[in-house]
Coordinates of C-alpha atoms in Angstrom, one line a residue:
Chain A
M4 CA 0.0 0.0 0.0
N5 CA 2.8 2.4 0.8
P6 CA 4.8 4.0 -2.0
P7 CA 8.3 2.6 -2.3
A8 CA 10.9 4.8 -0.7
T9 CA 12.8 6.9 -3.2
D10 CA 15.4 9.6 -2.7
A11 CA 12.7 12.2 -3.2
T12 CA 10.5 10.9 -0.4
V13 CA 13.1 9.9 2.2
A14 CA 14.2 12.7 4.4
P15 CA 17.8 13.1 5.5
T16 CA 18.6 10.7 8.3
V17 CA 20.3 13.1 10.7
E18 CA 19.3 16.8 10.5
T19 CA 21.6 18.2 13.1
G20 CA 25.1 17.4 11.6
A21 CA 26.2 21.0 11.1
P22 CA 29.9 21.4 10.9
A23 CA 31.1 22.6 14.2
D24 CA 34.6 23.3 15.6
L25 CA 34.2 24.0 19.3
D26 CA 36.5 21.9 21.6
R27 CA 34.6 18.8 22.7
E28 CA 34.6 19.3 26.4
L29 CA 33.9 23.0 26.0
S30 CA 31.0 22.2 23.7
W31 CA 29.6 19.8 26.2
F32 CA 29.6 22.2 29.1
A33 CA 28.5 25.2 27.0
H34 CA 25.5 23.4 25.7
L35 CA 24.7 22.0 29.1
A36 CA 24.8 25.5 30.5
M37 CA 22.6 26.8 27.7
G38 CA 20.1 24.0 28.3
T39 CA 20.1 24.8 32.0
V40 CA 19.2 28.4 31.3
F41 CA 16.5 27.2 28.9
G42 CA 15.1 24.8 31.5
V43 CA 14.8 27.7 34.0
I44 CA 13.1 29.9 31.5
L45 CA 10.6 27.2 30.5
T46 CA 9.7 26.6 34.1
K47 CA 9.5 30.2 35.3
T48 CA 7.4 31.2 32.3
Q49 CA 5.1 28.2 33.2
V50 CA 5.0 27.0 29.6
I51 CA 5.8 23.5 30.9
S52 CA 2.4 23.5 32.7
W53 CA -0.4 21.3 31.4
F54 CA -2.8 24.0 32.8
R55 CA -1.2 26.7 30.6
I56 CA -1.3 24.4 27.5
Q57 CA -5.0 23.8 28.2
E58 CA -5.5 27.6 28.5
M59 CA -3.8 28.0 25.1
F60 CA -5.8 25.4 23.2
R61 CA -9.0 26.9 24.7
F62 CA -8.0 30.4 23.6
Q63 CA -8.6 31.7 27.1
S64 CA -5.3 33.6 27.8
F65 CA -2.7 35.5 25.8
H66 CA 0.1 34.1 27.9
M67 CA 1.3 31.2 25.6
Y68 CA 0.7 33.2 22.5
G69 CA 2.8 36.0 23.9
V70 CA 5.6 33.7 24.8
I71 CA 5.7 31.9 21.5
G72 CA 5.1 35.0 19.4
S73 CA 7.8 37.1 21.2
A74 CA 10.2 34.2 20.9
I75 CA 9.7 34.0 17.2
A76 CA 10.0 37.8 16.8
V77 CA 13.3 37.8 18.7
G78 CA 14.5 34.8 16.8
A79 CA 13.6 36.4 13.4
L80 CA 15.3 39.6 14.2
S81 CA 18.4 37.7 15.4
L82 CA 18.6 35.7 12.2
Y83 CA 18.1 38.9 10.1
I84 CA 21.1 40.5 12.0
I85 CA 23.2 37.4 11.7
R86 CA 22.7 37.3 8.0
R87 CA 23.0 41.0 7.6
I88 CA 26.4 41.4 9.3
R89 CA 27.5 37.9 8.1
A90 CA 28.2 36.9 11.7
R91 CA 30.6 34.1 12.5
T92 CA 30.7 31.7 15.4
I93 CA 32.9 32.6 18.4
K94 CA 35.6 30.4 17.0
G95 CA 35.3 32.3 13.7
G96 CA 33.5 29.5 11.8
D97 CA 30.7 29.8 9.3
I98 CA 27.1 30.1 10.4
E99 CA 24.7 28.1 8.3
I100 CA 21.0 28.4 8.7
P101 CA 19.7 25.1 7.2
P102 CA 16.3 24.7 5.6
K103 CA 13.9 22.3 7.3
D104 CA 13.1 19.2 5.2
F105 CA 9.7 19.5 3.5
G106 CA 9.6 16.1 1.8
R107 CA 6.4 16.3 -0.2
G108 CA 4.6 18.1 2.6
F109 CA 3.2 14.9 4.1
R110 CA 5.7 14.6 6.9
V111 CA 5.1 18.1 8.3
A112 CA 1.3 18.0 7.9
V113 CA 0.8 14.4 9.3
G114 CA 3.7 14.3 11.7
G115 CA 2.8 17.8 12.9
T116 CA -0.8 16.8 13.6
L117 CA 0.2 13.6 15.4
F118 CA 2.6 15.6 17.5
G119 CA -0.1 18.1 18.3
L120 CA -2.4 15.3 19.5
G121 CA 0.3 14.3 21.9
W122 CA 1.0 17.8 23.0
G123 CA -2.7 18.3 23.8
L124 CA -2.9 15.1 25.8
T125 CA 0.4 15.3 27.8
G126 CA 0.5 19.1 27.9
A127 CA 4.2 18.8 27.3
C128 CA 6.4 19.0 24.2
P129 CA 10.0 17.7 24.2
G130 CA 11.8 20.6 26.1
P131 CA 9.1 20.7 28.8
I132 CA 9.2 16.9 29.2
F133 CA 12.9 17.2 30.3
A134 CA 12.1 20.3 32.4
L135 CA 9.2 18.6 34.1
V136 CA 11.3 15.6 35.1
G137 CA 13.7 18.1 36.6
N138 CA 10.9 19.8 38.5
G139 CA 10.3 16.5 40.3
L140 CA 7.4 15.2 38.3
T141 CA 9.0 11.8 38.1
V142 CA 6.0 10.3 36.3
M143 CA 7.0 12.4 33.3
L144 CA 9.8 9.7 32.9
V145 CA 6.9 7.5 31.6
V146 CA 6.1 10.2 29.1
L147 CA 9.7 10.5 28.1
A148 CA 10.0 6.7 27.8
S149 CA 6.9 6.6 25.6
A150 CA 8.2 9.5 23.5
L151 CA 11.5 7.5 23.0
T152 CA 9.4 4.5 22.0
G153 CA 7.5 6.7 19.5
T154 CA 10.8 7.9 18.0
W155 CA 12.1 4.3 17.8
V156 CA 9.0 3.1 16.1
Y157 CA 9.1 6.0 13.7
G158 CA 12.7 5.2 12.9
H159 CA 11.7 1.6 12.0
L160 CA 8.6 2.5 10.0
R161 CA 10.3 5.5 8.3
D162 CA 11.0 3.8 4.9
T163 CA 7.3 2.7 4.6
L164 CA 5.8 6.1 5.6
P165 CA 5.1 8.8 3.0
H166 CA 7.1 11.9 3.6
Chain B
M11 CA 17.0 38.8 43.6
I12 CA 16.1 35.2 44.2
E13 CA 12.7 36.4 45.4
L14 CA 12.2 38.4 42.2
L15 CA 13.3 35.5 40.0
S16 CA 11.0 33.1 41.9
Q17 CA 7.9 35.0 40.8
P18 CA 6.2 33.7 37.6
W19 CA 7.9 35.4 34.6
P20 CA 5.6 37.3 32.3
W21 CA 5.4 36.3 28.6
Y22 CA 7.4 39.4 27.6
V23 CA 10.4 38.3 29.7
G24 CA 10.3 34.6 29.0
G25 CA 9.4 34.7 25.3
P26 CA 12.2 36.9 24.1
L27 CA 14.7 34.9 26.3
I28 CA 13.5 31.7 24.6
G29 CA 14.0 33.5 21.2
L30 CA 17.6 34.3 22.1
M31 CA 18.3 30.5 22.1
V32 CA 18.3 30.7 18.3
P33 CA 21.2 33.1 17.8
A34 CA 23.0 31.9 21.0
L35 CA 23.3 28.3 19.6
L36 CA 24.3 29.6 16.1
L37 CA 27.0 32.0 17.5
L38 CA 28.3 29.4 19.9
D39 CA 29.0 26.6 17.5
N40 CA 26.7 26.8 14.4
R41 CA 23.9 24.7 15.9
T42 CA 20.3 24.9 15.1
F43 CA 17.8 25.2 18.0
G44 CA 15.8 22.0 18.5
I45 CA 15.2 19.5 21.3
S46 CA 13.4 16.5 19.8
S47 CA 16.4 15.3 17.9
S48 CA 17.7 14.3 21.3
F49 CA 15.1 11.5 21.2
Q50 CA 16.7 10.2 18.0
H51 CA 20.2 10.5 19.6
I52 CA 19.1 8.6 22.7
C53 CA 17.7 5.8 20.5
A54 CA 20.9 5.7 18.4
A55 CA 23.0 5.5 21.6
V56 CA 20.9 2.9 23.5
V57 CA 18.8 0.7 21.2
P58 CA 19.5 1.5 17.5
G59 CA 17.8 -1.7 16.3
K60 CA 17.9 -2.3 12.6
S61 CA 16.8 1.1 11.3
T62 CA 19.2 3.3 9.3
Y63 CA 17.6 6.2 11.1
F64 CA 19.7 5.3 14.1
A65 CA 22.8 4.1 12.4
Y66 CA 25.2 7.1 12.7
D67 CA 27.8 8.3 15.2
W68 CA 25.6 9.8 17.9
K69 CA 28.6 11.1 19.8
Q70 CA 29.8 13.1 16.9
T71 CA 26.4 14.4 15.8
G72 CA 24.3 14.5 18.9
K73 CA 26.4 15.1 22.0
W74 CA 25.8 18.8 22.0
N75 CA 22.0 18.2 21.7
L76 CA 22.0 15.7 24.5
A77 CA 23.9 18.2 26.6
L78 CA 21.2 20.8 25.8
A79 CA 18.4 18.3 26.8
L80 CA 20.2 17.3 30.0
G81 CA 20.7 21.0 30.8
T82 CA 17.0 21.6 30.3
L83 CA 16.3 18.9 32.9
L84 CA 18.9 20.5 35.3
G85 CA 17.3 23.9 34.7
G86 CA 14.0 22.3 35.8
V87 CA 15.8 21.1 39.0
I88 CA 17.1 24.6 39.7
A89 CA 13.8 26.4 38.9
G90 CA 11.9 23.8 41.0
T91 CA 14.0 24.1 44.1
L92 CA 16.0 27.4 44.4
L93 CA 13.4 29.4 42.4
A94 CA 10.3 27.5 43.5
D95 CA 7.0 29.2 43.6
P96 CA 4.4 27.5 45.9
E97 CA 1.4 29.2 44.3
P98 CA -0.9 27.3 41.9
I99 CA -0.5 28.4 38.2
A100 CA -2.7 31.5 37.8
I101 CA -4.8 30.2 34.9
S102 CA -7.8 32.1 33.7
E103 CA -11.2 31.6 35.4
A104 CA -12.6 30.3 32.1
T105 CA -10.0 27.5 31.9
R106 CA -10.5 26.7 35.5
A107 CA -14.3 26.4 35.0
D108 CA -13.8 24.2 31.9
L109 CA -11.4 21.9 33.6
A110 CA -13.7 21.7 36.7
G111 CA -16.4 20.8 34.3
L112 CA -14.3 17.8 33.2
G113 CA -14.0 16.8 36.8
L114 CA -10.7 18.3 37.9
T115 CA -10.7 19.5 41.5
D116 CA -6.9 19.9 42.2
F117 CA -5.3 22.9 40.5
N118 CA -2.0 22.7 42.3
G119 CA 1.4 22.0 40.7
L120 CA 2.5 22.1 37.1
A121 CA 0.1 19.3 36.0
P122 CA -3.0 17.9 37.6
V123 CA -2.2 15.1 40.0
E124 CA -5.6 13.6 39.2
V125 CA -4.2 12.7 35.8
F126 CA -0.4 12.7 36.0
S127 CA 0.6 10.5 38.8
W128 CA 2.2 7.0 39.2
A129 CA -1.0 5.8 40.8
N130 CA -2.9 6.6 37.5
L131 CA -0.6 4.8 35.3
G132 CA -2.8 1.7 35.1
S133 CA -6.1 3.7 34.5
P134 CA -7.4 4.5 31.0
I135 CA -6.9 8.2 31.5
G136 CA -3.3 7.8 32.7
L137 CA -2.5 5.4 29.9
I138 CA -4.0 7.5 27.2
T139 CA -2.5 10.8 28.3
M140 CA 1.0 9.7 29.5
V141 CA 1.8 6.6 27.5
G142 CA -0.3 7.4 24.4
G143 CA 0.3 11.1 24.4
G144 CA 4.1 10.6 25.0
F145 CA 4.3 8.1 22.1
L146 CA 2.6 10.6 19.8
V147 CA 5.0 13.4 20.9
G148 CA 8.0 11.2 20.0
F149 CA 6.6 9.7 16.8
G150 CA 5.1 12.9 15.5
A151 CA 8.1 15.2 16.3
R152 CA 10.5 13.0 14.4
Y153 CA 8.0 12.4 11.5
A154 CA 7.6 16.1 11.2
G155 CA 11.3 16.7 11.6
G156 CA 11.0 19.0 14.6
C157 CA 9.0 20.0 17.7
T158 CA 7.9 23.3 19.2
S159 CA 11.5 24.5 19.4
G160 CA 12.7 23.3 16.1
H161 CA 9.7 24.2 14.0
A162 CA 7.7 26.8 15.9
I163 CA 10.6 28.8 17.3
F164 CA 13.5 28.2 14.9
G165 CA 11.6 27.4 11.7
L166 CA 9.1 30.2 12.0
S167 CA 11.9 32.6 13.0
D168 CA 13.4 31.8 9.6
F169 CA 10.0 32.0 7.8
Q170 CA 10.2 28.4 6.6
L171 CA 7.2 27.0 4.9
P172 CA 7.7 23.4 6.2
S173 CA 7.6 24.8 9.8
L174 CA 4.5 26.8 9.1
I175 CA 2.7 23.7 8.0
A176 CA 4.0 21.7 10.9
V177 CA 2.9 24.4 13.4
V178 CA -0.6 24.5 11.8
G179 CA -0.6 20.7 12.4
F180 CA 0.6 21.1 16.0
F181 CA -2.4 23.3 16.6
A182 CA -4.9 21.2 14.7
G183 CA -3.8 18.2 16.7
G184 CA -3.8 20.1 20.0
L185 CA -7.3 21.4 19.4
V186 CA -8.6 17.9 18.6
A187 CA -7.0 16.5 21.7
T188 CA -8.4 19.3 23.9
H189 CA -11.9 19.6 22.6
F190 CA -12.7 16.0 21.5
L191 CA -10.3 13.5 23.1
L192 CA -10.1 14.9 26.7
P193 CA -13.9 15.1 27.2
L194 CA -14.1 11.4 26.0
I195 CA -11.5 10.1 28.5
F196 CA -12.2 12.3 31.5

């Protein structure tokens, strides 16, 4: 039933293999530190709360829209400046802003909707899942294990799914 | 200072800070903001199985992203202890009324204990929300090629069409879950 996998339908296997040249240990600690700041922001802005996600999907508060909207605005302005001044990394390397894979549009439409169903049920997307575990909601480890199972199953069905 | 930081942060503080993750990761080491690829790296590291999707050098490719995810967890530890706020989340009255209508009575904590608890793991509501919902988050994010951070924040910041379609899907799915699935399982 499924169309055979061809080069045009199969997405790149790993999407995060950007060339990087930071020292390995430094890279590890720097990204750990950035993640730590990110986890604090997610928690204190309350976007990791199931209650806030419910509020958003019921259109009953501006909070989540304000967070996501202002994050996109700052991100967009930053990318504009990075391109405009041809910024380089702190080590002087190239900065590449890679395009997201579109496939034939199927993967983003169907995958996005399935993700949204999960987001609505758990009230947590991937960043918040990690932050919630850190906040002591140990039962979120079950959500994390289920998400890893979902990723594993996707990886094994990938060649049979339309992208 | 600690007292100030312990208060809930308004959207106009937290949102722009989240947005700064995009340039910070690019300027640090040419990395693209995203969290859900950490799921792929964990699978590749622990149980790759037979899929080519997990057959790569996860240390080379994914170590930075795993550090970011682990840091996010650590940030949760810090915010939940040093910067803890004992007050319930101040959600709108309308949401409170809707959720009370579903049968929720306890509005404390980050998520309702009447749903998200170890004791509920065997119940239909616990299985559907935690196990089913979690599965869909992991499956859907990798099928779509990104989650809220990779598509909604990074992708939309770069005005990318795939991300726009993905985010429309995120919302469509979330609305269906909220307005059709939750009333069925509560």
